[in-house]
XYZ file of C-alpha atoms in Angstrom:
694
model
C 0.000 0.000 0.000
C 2.758 2.355 0.848
C 4.375 1.556 -2.419
C 1.154 2.421 -4.361
C 0.786 5.715 -2.493
C 4.162 6.601 -3.442
C 3.490 5.723 -7.049
C 0.334 8.131 -7.468
C 1.271 11.733 -8.020
C 0.146 14.278 -5.420
C -1.555 16.491 -8.003
C -3.948 13.762 -9.198
C -5.256 13.113 -5.713
C -6.110 16.733 -5.197
C -7.973 16.912 -8.478
C -9.962 13.785 -7.669
C -10.986 15.195 -4.301
C -12.214 18.426 -5.811
C -14.287 16.539 -8.365
C -15.983 14.519 -5.665
C -16.753 17.554 -3.607
C -18.371 19.274 -6.591
C -20.608 16.293 -7.340
C -21.633 16.108 -3.692
C -22.591 19.770 -3.762
C -24.706 19.256 -6.880
C -26.543 16.326 -5.360
C -27.340 18.356 -2.271
C -28.813 21.150 -4.408
C -30.980 18.645 -6.317
C -32.229 17.169 -3.081
C -33.192 20.624 -1.807
C -35.146 21.296 -5.079
C -37.087 18.064 -4.774
C -38.034 18.816 -1.187
C -39.352 22.248 -2.140
C -41.483 20.765 -4.964
C -42.923 18.106 -2.691
C -44.036 20.750 -0.268
C -45.718 22.731 -3.058
C -47.464 19.595 -4.354
C -48.881 18.833 -0.930
C -50.285 22.330 -0.732
C -51.939 22.044 -4.186
C -53.483 18.653 -3.355
C -55.002 20.022 -0.206
C -56.476 22.944 -2.208
C -57.982 20.606 -4.881
C -59.590 18.353 -2.297
C -61.173 21.368 -0.732
C -62.559 22.548 -4.127
C -63.988 19.139 -5.021
C -65.670 18.806 -1.677
C -67.313 22.146 -2.219
C -68.413 21.199 -5.792
C -69.962 17.938 -4.643
C -71.974 19.739 -2.037
C -73.298 22.256 -4.549
C -74.107 19.496 -7.120
C -76.224 17.630 -4.609
C -78.123 20.771 -3.894
C -78.739 21.320 -7.655
C -79.962 17.747 -8.215
C -82.423 18.032 -5.402
C -83.847 21.105 -7.108
C -83.938 19.822 -10.814
C -85.350 16.251 -10.537
C -88.874 17.323 -9.547
C -88.930 19.782 -12.478
C -87.758 17.068 -14.930
C -90.447 14.621 -13.849
C -93.116 17.262 -14.258
C -91.844 18.132 -17.767
C -91.794 14.451 -18.807
C -95.401 14.051 -17.798
C -96.346 17.106 -19.810
C -94.547 15.745 -22.905
C -96.334 12.397 -22.628
C -99.631 14.180 -22.438
C -98.707 16.190 -25.545
C -97.803 13.032 -27.496
C -101.078 11.407 -26.540
C -102.953 14.449 -27.758
C -101.027 14.401 -31.074
C -101.674 10.710 -31.581
C -105.332 11.147 -30.832
C -105.561 14.009 -33.326
C -103.689 11.925 -35.937
C -106.003 8.970 -35.440
C -108.973 11.249 -35.734
C -107.607 12.684 -38.978
C -106.960 9.144 -40.272
C -110.452 7.983 -39.365
C -112.034 11.110 -40.807
C -110.042 10.527 -44.044
C -111.861 7.184 -44.552
C -115.147 9.070 -44.567
C -113.764 11.300 -47.351
C -112.198 8.504 -49.510
C -115.274 8.015 -51.671
C -115.450 11.715 -52.434
C -111.694 12.139 -52.959
C -111.421 9.232 -55.397
C -114.695 9.745 -57.224
C -113.272 11.635 -60.219
C -110.326 9.310 -60.844
C -112.470 6.192 -60.509
C -115.104 7.545 -62.879
C -112.492 8.521 -65.498
C -110.912 5.078 -65.368
C -107.303 3.826 -65.403
C -106.502 4.541 -69.043
C -103.209 6.419 -69.282
C -102.636 6.646 -65.502
C -102.635 3.147 -64.138
C -100.308 3.850 -61.199
C -102.457 6.741 -59.938
C -105.589 4.677 -60.417
C -104.204 1.722 -58.454
C -103.188 4.106 -55.651
C -106.817 5.301 -55.432
C -108.053 1.720 -55.402
C -105.632 0.998 -52.556
C -107.123 3.864 -50.534
C -110.627 2.594 -51.123
C -109.610 -0.907 -50.145
C -108.155 0.342 -46.848
C -111.371 2.239 -46.148
C -113.387 -0.922 -46.734
C -111.159 -2.836 -44.338
C -111.476 -0.075 -41.709
C -115.258 0.074 -41.765
C -115.542 -3.708 -41.789
C -113.348 -3.948 -38.689
C -114.603 -0.927 -36.756
C -118.048 0.064 -37.967
C -119.634 -2.706 -40.070
C -123.074 -1.085 -39.810
C -121.876 2.238 -41.162
C -123.496 3.429 -44.420
C -120.039 4.559 -45.499
C -119.050 0.866 -45.751
C -121.562 0.285 -48.522
C -120.381 3.419 -50.282
C -116.695 2.449 -50.369
C -117.584 -1.145 -51.210
C -119.526 0.026 -54.231
C -116.654 2.313 -55.195
C -114.175 -0.593 -54.863
C -116.320 -2.869 -57.051
C -116.633 -0.110 -59.626
C -112.871 0.359 -59.627
C -112.304 -3.383 -60.042
C -114.817 -3.497 -62.860
C -113.023 -0.697 -64.690
C -109.688 -2.458 -64.198
C -111.158 -5.598 -65.759
C -112.458 -3.503 -68.627
C -109.042 -1.900 -69.054
C -107.447 -5.371 -69.123
C -109.855 -6.423 -71.859
C -109.419 -3.161 -73.792
C -105.624 -3.315 -73.742
C -105.601 -6.917 -74.911
C -108.198 -6.272 -77.590
C -106.589 -3.065 -78.862
C -103.008 -4.297 -79.052
C -103.460 -8.011 -79.811
C -102.916 -8.332 -83.544
C -102.442 -11.420 -85.757
C -98.794 -12.186 -86.439
C -97.966 -11.221 -90.070
C -97.505 -14.275 -92.344
C -94.049 -13.157 -93.449
C -92.887 -12.978 -89.838
C -94.314 -16.451 -89.167
C -92.529 -17.876 -92.208
C -89.297 -16.266 -91.037
C -89.778 -17.839 -87.615
C -90.354 -21.383 -88.913
C -87.873 -21.335 -91.796
C -84.559 -23.134 -91.644
C -81.549 -22.095 -93.700
C -79.370 -25.186 -93.976
C -76.344 -23.083 -94.925
C -76.333 -21.405 -91.531
C -74.807 -23.415 -88.700
C -76.432 -21.210 -86.062
C -80.009 -20.192 -86.751
C -81.018 -16.694 -85.736
C -84.214 -17.038 -83.744
C -87.046 -14.766 -84.798
C -88.795 -13.231 -81.777
C -92.559 -12.845 -82.076
C -93.597 -9.738 -80.118
C -97.326 -9.933 -79.472
C -97.732 -6.782 -77.332
C -95.762 -3.533 -76.953
C -93.565 -3.639 -73.857
C -95.310 -0.751 -72.074
C -98.731 -2.275 -72.702
C -97.502 -5.670 -71.561
C -96.283 -4.213 -68.263
C -99.674 -2.574 -67.672
C -101.457 -5.862 -68.398
C -99.128 -7.731 -66.038
C -99.742 -5.112 -63.347
C -103.534 -5.296 -63.729
C -103.497 -9.099 -63.747
C -101.388 -9.145 -60.606
C -103.775 -6.767 -58.843
C -106.867 -8.727 -59.896
C -105.352 -11.932 -58.537
C -104.070 -10.476 -55.267
C -106.765 -7.955 -54.373
C -109.619 -8.405 -56.815
C -110.155 -12.069 -55.957
C -111.166 -12.425 -59.592
C -110.346 -15.108 -62.167
C -112.670 -13.958 -64.923
C -109.846 -11.999 -66.532
C -108.123 -15.325 -67.345
C -111.151 -16.314 -69.428
C -110.994 -12.948 -71.153
C -107.280 -13.485 -71.763
C -107.536 -16.925 -73.379
C -110.535 -15.887 -75.500
C -108.771 -12.864 -76.967
C -105.399 -14.568 -77.437
C -107.064 -17.704 -78.818
C -108.787 -15.605 -81.438
C -105.492 -13.948 -82.420
C -103.717 -17.304 -82.621
C -106.394 -18.668 -84.919
C -106.369 -15.491 -87.028
C -102.584 -15.677 -87.369
C -102.772 -19.211 -88.784
C -105.678 -18.323 -91.064
C -103.707 -15.301 -92.263
C -100.833 -17.605 -93.170
C -103.211 -19.792 -95.198
C -104.574 -16.746 -96.995
C -101.007 -15.616 -97.687
C -100.354 -18.935 -99.432
C -103.506 -18.676 -101.509
C -102.901 -15.102 -102.641
C -99.215 -15.511 -103.410
C -99.765 -18.821 -105.160
C -102.563 -17.367 -107.254
C -100.488 -14.373 -108.310
C -97.003 -15.828 -108.670
C -97.271 -19.561 -108.194
C -94.738 -19.338 -105.369
C -96.424 -19.654 -101.960
C -93.498 -18.315 -99.995
C -92.528 -15.274 -98.071
C -90.059 -13.045 -99.950
C -88.023 -12.998 -96.760
C -87.656 -16.766 -96.664
C -85.121 -18.467 -98.901
C -86.450 -22.021 -98.859
C -84.595 -24.479 -101.073
C -86.563 -26.757 -103.358
C -85.264 -30.255 -103.824
C -86.247 -32.910 -106.306
C -84.360 -35.690 -104.565
C -84.067 -36.571 -100.884
C -80.798 -35.928 -99.109
C -79.246 -37.502 -96.067
C -79.068 -34.183 -94.234
C -82.186 -33.610 -92.167
C -82.895 -29.985 -91.211
C -83.849 -29.074 -87.674
C -87.399 -28.275 -88.684
C -88.077 -30.033 -91.964
C -90.231 -28.108 -94.348
C -92.298 -29.796 -97.071
C -90.864 -29.357 -100.548
C -93.676 -28.125 -102.813
C -93.998 -29.693 -106.231
C -93.604 -33.317 -105.140
C -97.291 -34.084 -105.423
C -97.749 -31.893 -108.470
C -94.912 -33.692 -110.264
C -96.343 -37.126 -109.567
C -99.921 -36.086 -110.314
C -98.948 -34.536 -113.645
C -97.047 -37.622 -114.705
C -99.850 -39.918 -113.621
C -102.392 -37.728 -115.397
C -100.283 -37.729 -118.542
C -100.314 -41.505 -118.733
C -103.901 -41.900 -117.566
C -105.470 -39.444 -119.989
C -103.545 -40.595 -123.041
C -102.452 -44.180 -123.455
C -99.202 -44.746 -125.267
C -101.134 -45.961 -128.255
C -102.715 -42.543 -128.592
C -106.060 -43.470 -127.042
C -107.465 -42.982 -123.611
C -106.339 -45.469 -121.050
C -108.427 -47.392 -118.603
C -106.128 -47.796 -115.635
C -107.443 -47.591 -112.075
C -104.768 -44.999 -111.303
C -106.723 -41.829 -111.934
C -105.125 -38.618 -110.669
C -106.964 -35.596 -109.359
C -107.286 -33.989 -112.756
C -107.169 -30.233 -112.896
C -106.544 -29.933 -109.158
C -102.789 -30.545 -108.996
C -101.741 -26.983 -108.237
C -104.564 -26.435 -105.750
C -103.780 -29.700 -104.026
C -100.085 -28.899 -103.796
C -100.811 -25.454 -102.359
C -103.202 -26.888 -99.770
C -100.698 -29.503 -98.634
C -97.878 -26.977 -98.511
C -100.094 -24.538 -96.618
C -101.211 -27.180 -94.117
C -97.669 -28.306 -93.390
C -96.525 -24.737 -92.806
C -99.558 -24.114 -90.594
C -98.602 -27.084 -88.411
C -95.118 -25.624 -87.893
C -96.624 -22.180 -87.399
C -99.000 -23.502 -84.720
C -96.109 -24.998 -82.735
C -94.078 -21.796 -82.976
C -97.006 -19.522 -82.143
C -98.177 -21.748 -79.292
C -94.697 -21.678 -77.774
C -94.676 -17.899 -78.076
C -98.155 -17.648 -76.533
C -97.080 -19.798 -73.610
C -94.063 -17.578 -72.969
C -96.386 -14.540 -72.942
C -98.902 -16.297 -70.725
C -96.241 -17.076 -68.097
C -95.841 -13.350 -67.441
C -99.543 -12.636 -67.044
C -101.403 -15.669 -65.674
C -100.813 -17.050 -62.132
C -98.679 -20.174 -62.040
C -101.368 -22.620 -60.913
C -103.696 -21.462 -63.719
C -101.144 -21.373 -66.555
C -101.546 -24.892 -67.969
C -105.343 -24.779 -67.906
C -105.475 -21.325 -69.509
C -102.954 -22.392 -72.170
C -105.012 -25.503 -72.886
C -108.114 -23.355 -73.453
C -106.163 -20.797 -75.483
C -104.891 -23.241 -78.125
C -108.086 -25.285 -78.490
C -109.696 -23.373 -81.362
C -106.574 -23.238 -83.544
C -105.650 -26.838 -82.719
C -109.165 -28.108 -83.411
C -109.199 -26.316 -86.775
C -105.877 -27.873 -87.730
C -106.988 -31.324 -86.663
C -110.288 -30.870 -88.515
C -108.407 -29.899 -91.647
C -106.204 -32.956 -91.208
C -109.286 -35.138 -90.800
C -110.711 -33.617 -93.983
C -107.522 -34.525 -95.822
C -107.826 -38.083 -94.528
C -111.502 -38.198 -95.543
C -110.693 -36.858 -99.018
C -107.982 -39.494 -99.401
C -110.421 -42.170 -98.212
C -113.021 -41.099 -100.783
C -110.393 -41.024 -103.510
C -109.224 -44.510 -102.590
C -112.811 -45.725 -102.771
C -112.800 -44.390 -106.341
C -109.570 -46.373 -106.870
C -107.599 -43.146 -107.097
C -104.535 -44.427 -105.286
C -102.417 -41.439 -106.236
C -104.384 -39.564 -103.573
C -102.290 -41.298 -100.911
C -99.442 -39.070 -102.050
C -101.204 -36.212 -100.276
C -100.854 -38.089 -96.998
C -97.122 -38.804 -97.195
C -95.633 -35.285 -96.860
C -98.133 -34.292 -94.181
C -97.642 -37.456 -92.156
C -93.865 -37.198 -92.404
C -93.972 -33.604 -91.208
C -96.322 -34.427 -88.334
C -94.167 -37.308 -87.128
C -90.919 -35.366 -87.408
C -92.432 -32.517 -85.388
C -94.290 -34.724 -82.909
C -91.667 -34.454 -80.159
C -91.712 -30.648 -80.335
C -95.500 -30.730 -80.557
C -95.708 -32.919 -77.434
C -93.246 -30.694 -75.607
C -95.334 -27.632 -76.436
C -98.537 -29.291 -75.174
C -96.927 -30.666 -72.032
C -99.227 -30.152 -69.055
C -102.405 -29.791 -71.107
C -105.348 -32.159 -70.817
C -104.979 -35.707 -72.129
C -107.671 -35.037 -74.735
C -105.579 -32.165 -76.085
C -102.317 -34.111 -76.169
C -103.980 -37.066 -77.904
C -105.291 -35.091 -80.877
C -102.091 -35.214 -82.910
C -101.384 -38.933 -82.241
C -104.979 -39.690 -83.257
C -104.538 -37.818 -86.537
C -101.218 -39.556 -87.175
C -102.849 -42.938 -86.558
C -105.687 -42.078 -88.960
C -103.223 -41.052 -91.655
C -101.112 -44.164 -91.159
C -104.185 -46.376 -91.338
C -105.607 -44.812 -94.505
C -102.138 -44.674 -96.041
C -101.470 -48.335 -95.330
C -104.892 -49.217 -96.730
C -104.151 -47.259 -99.897
C -100.792 -48.982 -100.313
C -102.315 -52.434 -99.916
C -105.229 -51.679 -102.227
C -102.827 -50.210 -104.757
C -100.848 -53.464 -104.756
C -104.075 -55.419 -105.230
C -105.197 -53.104 -108.036
C -101.947 -53.754 -109.880
C -102.615 -57.471 -109.649
C -106.278 -57.233 -110.616
C -106.172 -54.531 -113.290
C -108.434 -56.022 -115.992
C -107.095 -57.203 -119.357
C -108.834 -54.854 -121.770
C -108.032 -55.378 -125.416
C -108.734 -51.767 -126.356
C -106.362 -50.619 -123.628
C -103.390 -52.608 -124.901
C -100.777 -50.640 -126.869
C -100.926 -51.805 -130.507
C -97.206 -51.267 -130.945
C -96.287 -53.428 -127.941
C -94.737 -50.581 -125.988
C -94.926 -49.898 -122.220
C -98.389 -50.297 -120.727
C -99.767 -47.393 -118.749
C -100.248 -49.691 -115.771
C -96.486 -50.254 -115.717
C -95.611 -46.582 -116.006
C -98.177 -45.591 -113.394
C -97.040 -48.285 -110.979
C -93.377 -47.316 -111.328
C -94.180 -43.624 -110.967
C -96.127 -44.378 -107.818
C -93.296 -46.455 -106.354
C -90.761 -43.768 -107.233
C -92.648 -41.327 -105.030
C -92.041 -43.648 -102.084
C -88.326 -42.889 -102.318
C -88.953 -39.428 -100.886
C -91.001 -40.911 -98.036
C -89.284 -44.201 -97.218
C -89.518 -43.838 -93.437
C -93.105 -42.667 -93.620
C -94.256 -45.429 -95.960
C -92.387 -48.061 -93.942
C -93.986 -46.823 -90.724
C -97.411 -46.920 -92.412
C -96.933 -50.571 -93.256
C -95.474 -51.301 -89.810
C -98.500 -49.713 -88.118
C -100.646 -52.514 -89.500
C -98.366 -55.240 -88.197
C -99.422 -57.366 -85.214
C -98.541 -56.102 -81.736
C -96.167 -59.029 -81.233
C -93.725 -57.443 -83.614
C -94.207 -53.917 -82.294
C -90.895 -54.079 -80.478
C -89.180 -54.500 -83.842
C -90.439 -51.173 -85.221
C -87.070 -49.749 -86.113
C -85.883 -47.856 -89.133
C -84.316 -51.007 -90.552
C -87.478 -53.021 -89.880
C -89.603 -50.393 -91.649
C -87.187 -50.361 -94.570
C -87.497 -54.122 -94.961
C -91.280 -53.873 -94.853
C -91.226 -51.238 -97.589
C -88.838 -53.353 -99.662
C -91.145 -56.341 -99.279
C -94.088 -54.181 -100.312
C -92.325 -52.887 -103.437
C -91.345 -56.425 -104.378
C -94.981 -57.424 -103.933
C -96.141 -54.628 -106.251
C -93.526 -55.572 -108.837
C -94.520 -59.240 -108.552
C -98.187 -58.350 -109.018
C -97.255 -56.159 -111.963
C -95.292 -58.983 -113.583
C -98.202 -61.403 -113.195
C -100.642 -58.868 -114.639
C -98.360 -58.107 -117.578
C -98.114 -61.815 -118.355
C -101.888 -62.003 -118.279
C -102.293 -58.898 -120.448
C -99.758 -60.133 -122.987
C -102.094 -63.007 -123.824
C -104.406 -60.479 -125.457
C -101.915 -60.350 -128.345
C -102.447 -63.127 -130.845
C -98.963 -62.638 -132.275
C -96.414 -64.351 -130.026
C -93.669 -62.022 -131.273
C -95.656 -58.934 -130.356
C -96.349 -60.540 -126.994
C -92.610 -60.939 -126.491
C -91.928 -57.332 -127.527
C -94.614 -56.110 -125.134
C -93.181 -58.029 -122.200
C -89.632 -57.069 -123.179
C -90.513 -53.362 -123.267
C -92.292 -53.493 -119.919
C -89.597 -55.522 -118.168
C -86.906 -53.284 -119.588
C -88.829 -50.171 -118.529
C -89.193 -51.536 -115.009
C -85.491 -52.387 -114.731
C -84.294 -49.059 -116.109
C -86.720 -47.162 -113.900
C -85.568 -49.073 -110.833
C -81.942 -48.292 -111.618
C -82.442 -44.625 -112.482
C -84.581 -43.846 -109.438
C -82.462 -45.854 -106.986
C -85.483 -48.020 -106.277
C -83.229 -50.961 -107.043
C -81.306 -50.376 -103.770
C -84.558 -50.563 -101.847
C -85.711 -53.663 -103.717
C -82.443 -55.513 -103.096
C -82.911 -55.192 -99.342
C -85.154 -58.261 -99.555
C -84.596 -59.423 -103.146
C -80.861 -59.607 -103.780
C -81.151 -60.933 -107.348
C -83.831 -58.536 -108.537
C -81.647 -56.911 -111.183
C -80.338 -60.175 -112.603
C -83.832 -61.684 -112.592
C -85.175 -58.832 -114.697
C -82.253 -59.169 -117.082
C -83.047 -62.861 -117.444
C -86.692 -62.043 -118.152
C -85.642 -59.501 -120.776
C -83.291 -62.019 -122.401
C -86.041 -64.639 -122.452
C -88.365 -62.260 -124.307
C -85.646 -61.393 -126.804
C -85.185 -65.100 -127.480
C -88.958 -65.502 -127.831
C -89.065 -62.638 -130.292
C -86.224 -64.040 -132.380
C -88.140 -67.274 -132.754
C -90.623 -65.343 -134.903
C -87.917 -65.201 -137.579
C -87.640 -68.974 -137.765
C -90.447 -69.060 -140.346
C -88.257 -66.816 -142.489
C -84.855 -68.357 -141.925
C -86.164 -71.922 -142.089
C -86.506 -71.454 -145.854
C -82.771 -70.800 -146.004
C -81.782 -74.021 -144.294
C -80.417 -77.088 -146.114
C -83.526 -79.031 -145.186
C -85.052 -80.602 -148.366
C -82.301 -78.922 -150.385
C -81.609 -81.177 -153.450
C -78.205 -82.779 -153.757
C -76.723 -82.141 -157.161
C -73.449 -82.365 -159.026
C -72.037 -79.423 -160.962
C -73.345 -79.472 -164.505
C -76.167 -81.839 -163.651
C -79.599 -80.751 -164.789
C -82.132 -80.434 -161.949
C -85.418 -82.165 -162.030
C -88.621 -80.132 -162.037
C -89.363 -81.148 -158.453
C -85.903 -80.025 -157.293
C -86.209 -76.690 -159.105
C -89.582 -76.155 -157.461
C -88.095 -76.765 -154.026
C -85.538 -74.003 -154.592
C -88.215 -71.677 -155.974
C -90.390 -72.332 -152.930
C -87.487 -71.566 -150.609
C -86.858 -68.220 -152.309
C -90.558 -67.408 -152.362
C -91.053 -68.445 -148.726
C -88.114 -66.293 -147.619
C -89.208 -63.281 -149.673
C -92.821 -63.456 -148.557
C -91.915 -64.075 -144.923
C -89.366 -61.242 -144.894
C -91.798 -58.784 -146.418
C -94.602 -59.781 -144.083
C -92.480 -59.584 -140.933
C -90.877 -56.284 -141.856
C -94.231 -54.780 -142.737
C -95.762 -55.971 -139.450
C -92.875 -55.334 -137.107
C -92.081 -51.913 -138.524
C -95.181 -50.691 -136.671
C -94.023 -52.139 -133.374
C -92.008 -50.058 -130.938
C -89.002 -50.546 -128.697
C -88.552 -47.151 -126.946
C -85.149 -48.032 -125.498
C -82.642 -47.176 -128.258
C -79.969 -49.429 -126.804
C -82.285 -52.433 -126.765
C -83.724 -51.544 -130.172
C -80.289 -51.361 -131.776
C -79.181 -54.563 -130.070
C -82.171 -56.552 -131.316
C -81.879 -55.140 -134.837
C -78.177 -55.845 -134.968
C -78.542 -59.347 -133.595
C -81.380 -60.245 -135.932
C -79.674 -58.623 -138.886
C -76.592 -60.758 -138.323
C -78.544 -64.002 -138.058
C -80.730 -63.397 -141.130
C -77.971 -61.876 -143.233
C -75.549 -64.712 -142.602
C -78.184 -67.362 -143.314
C -79.256 -65.549 -146.497
C -75.704 -65.135 -147.783
C -74.996 -68.810 -147.175
C -78.182 -69.754 -149.020
C -77.338 -67.544 -151.989
C -73.893 -69.010 -152.130
C -75.306 -72.530 -152.282
C -77.660 -71.535 -155.090
C -75.120 -69.455 -157.001
C -74.310 -72.081 -159.671
C -77.746 -73.692 -159.808
C -79.987 -73.017 -162.757
C -83.441 -73.421 -161.269
C -85.357 -70.821 -163.299
C -85.250 -68.834 -166.493
C -86.180 -65.659 -164.478
C -83.802 -65.618 -161.448
C -84.638 -61.943 -160.652
C -88.214 -63.041 -159.918
C -86.975 -65.112 -156.981
C -83.729 -63.385 -156.089
C -85.555 -60.154 -155.236
C -83.284 -58.903 -152.405
C -79.580 -58.569 -151.997
C -78.151 -59.230 -148.518
C -77.506 -55.503 -148.038
C -81.117 -54.779 -148.904
C -82.284 -57.355 -146.384
C -80.130 -55.692 -143.729
C -81.645 -52.304 -144.568
C -85.139 -53.740 -144.210
C -84.328 -55.186 -140.793
C -82.746 -51.871 -139.787
C -86.126 -50.222 -140.241
C -87.858 -52.515 -137.776
C -89.556 -50.813 -134.779
C -89.453 -47.481 -136.588
C -92.948 -46.161 -137.136
C -91.588 -43.112 -138.945
C -89.846 -45.249 -141.612
């Protein structure tokens, strides 16, 4: 320790001591400051406590003075509120006594043009009725406001009727045609919206209907609604019919200028969304049938049972076209009416009202369909089987639209929904009957000598039958379904497209079989076997070519695979039969009975006569056949040329060989008398066969 003290300098110790003394002095001053502040704080606290005690005393005195005043004021305010409420209730009650007078002018003038104001007045009257019923049921004012309320409701019903009547107009035919048309070139069809009522008018009608249901306790307006809208629906469809008649009469084209509907002569695989009947189908068939029925191919009137509706083709076609479009129009308009009805009629009354609304138009359409069926039935009774062609396009259209039809009528009465199926069944039944009777008529068509073509060409029965069958190509599904509808119920489960196609194929084969049997029977009218062969050849060839050209052959081969080859065999058989007629000519050229002689040997008289007879028999037979057969006809140029060429070769070769054998024989002093024709001349004569103009 002594060593350390000696080591610290004396000056540093003095400085350290002074520093400590200064810090001690500062701390003492701070302590004195704190003490002074504490004393001041105690004094202030004592002063504040004294002030608060004084304030509390004064506040208690004030409260004791104010509370009684406050309670008195509160009582006065409650009394004032009760007085105000009483006065308000009195005013409200008094106002009910003035409602009839206040609303008299507006009620008398009606709701036209100011529906909102009118409904507000009705609401006031209704409240007055409720007040008097609850508080003063014996008051005369109750009868007054009741009468005013009934008058207001009556005028609202009248306004509902007036708005519907004034603004409900038939849909223009052109707009309907636009709505039901389908443009196959457009992938997405632009839907045409049918606006039946102006939007502002519609909102007023909806408002009135809502009020009548909720407050008027009235359902009569729904009867008014369906009666007016039903009339407009029916008028719209009738307007479309009239549009067809007028446009067809003036231009022959029963279409809207706004609708680009394609006409097709042949069916295609593409089926449009809403198939539209192609006009001209019936007219084409009827014209062809009429052509063959009125004028037989021999230039005289025919006697076939296939008699078309003469002079009525265009009218018939227009009526069918119109009816088919009206069916589509009904579906479209009914759907539009239902959409409108949903906004106006209460939900639980919608189906019933819609059912009533469509009845008139639907009944008229079904009646027209029944008339078409009845007309077809009468025609069939007259053996006019071409009339069934009127059923095919309509039936096809009805069946293709049946699902949409059923969807539109969903929720209606069973009697309503069954109307279309009943019509379809009627059409299928009469159509099937016509098809079966047509097949029987082909089999039983009488053999009338005056009705047979003198030139052996195609019989009108054949042409009519083929024309009739060709029309089935456009309606394969429909015709097949007709036939299937008459099948027993045990096979009902097999009613598929393929099944129907087989039935139709079987039917066509039956008609062709009946036709073949009848032609064989008719051919017996001809005494000349060669003409009989030409007749059968022409008819068989016509049938085969017609089957091939019209694609009927594909339908026939569904059940008869060898149909084409069988007809070719029949044709070949008739050609062979015809050629046999030349045997009586060529038999004179044979070596039969030909004398055997040596060159330079003189013939006996009997031998010379044999050669003369052969020349004479050939010449006479050739002349007779050429004269007779020149008046016969083979319309098919290919077949005509083939038969000529074949026969020319046979006769020419036999004749040349005969001439060669007789070349060095002296059998007469006048050889030109017997050698009348050169081989080339014979060929020219045969070349003129079956040429009535030669």
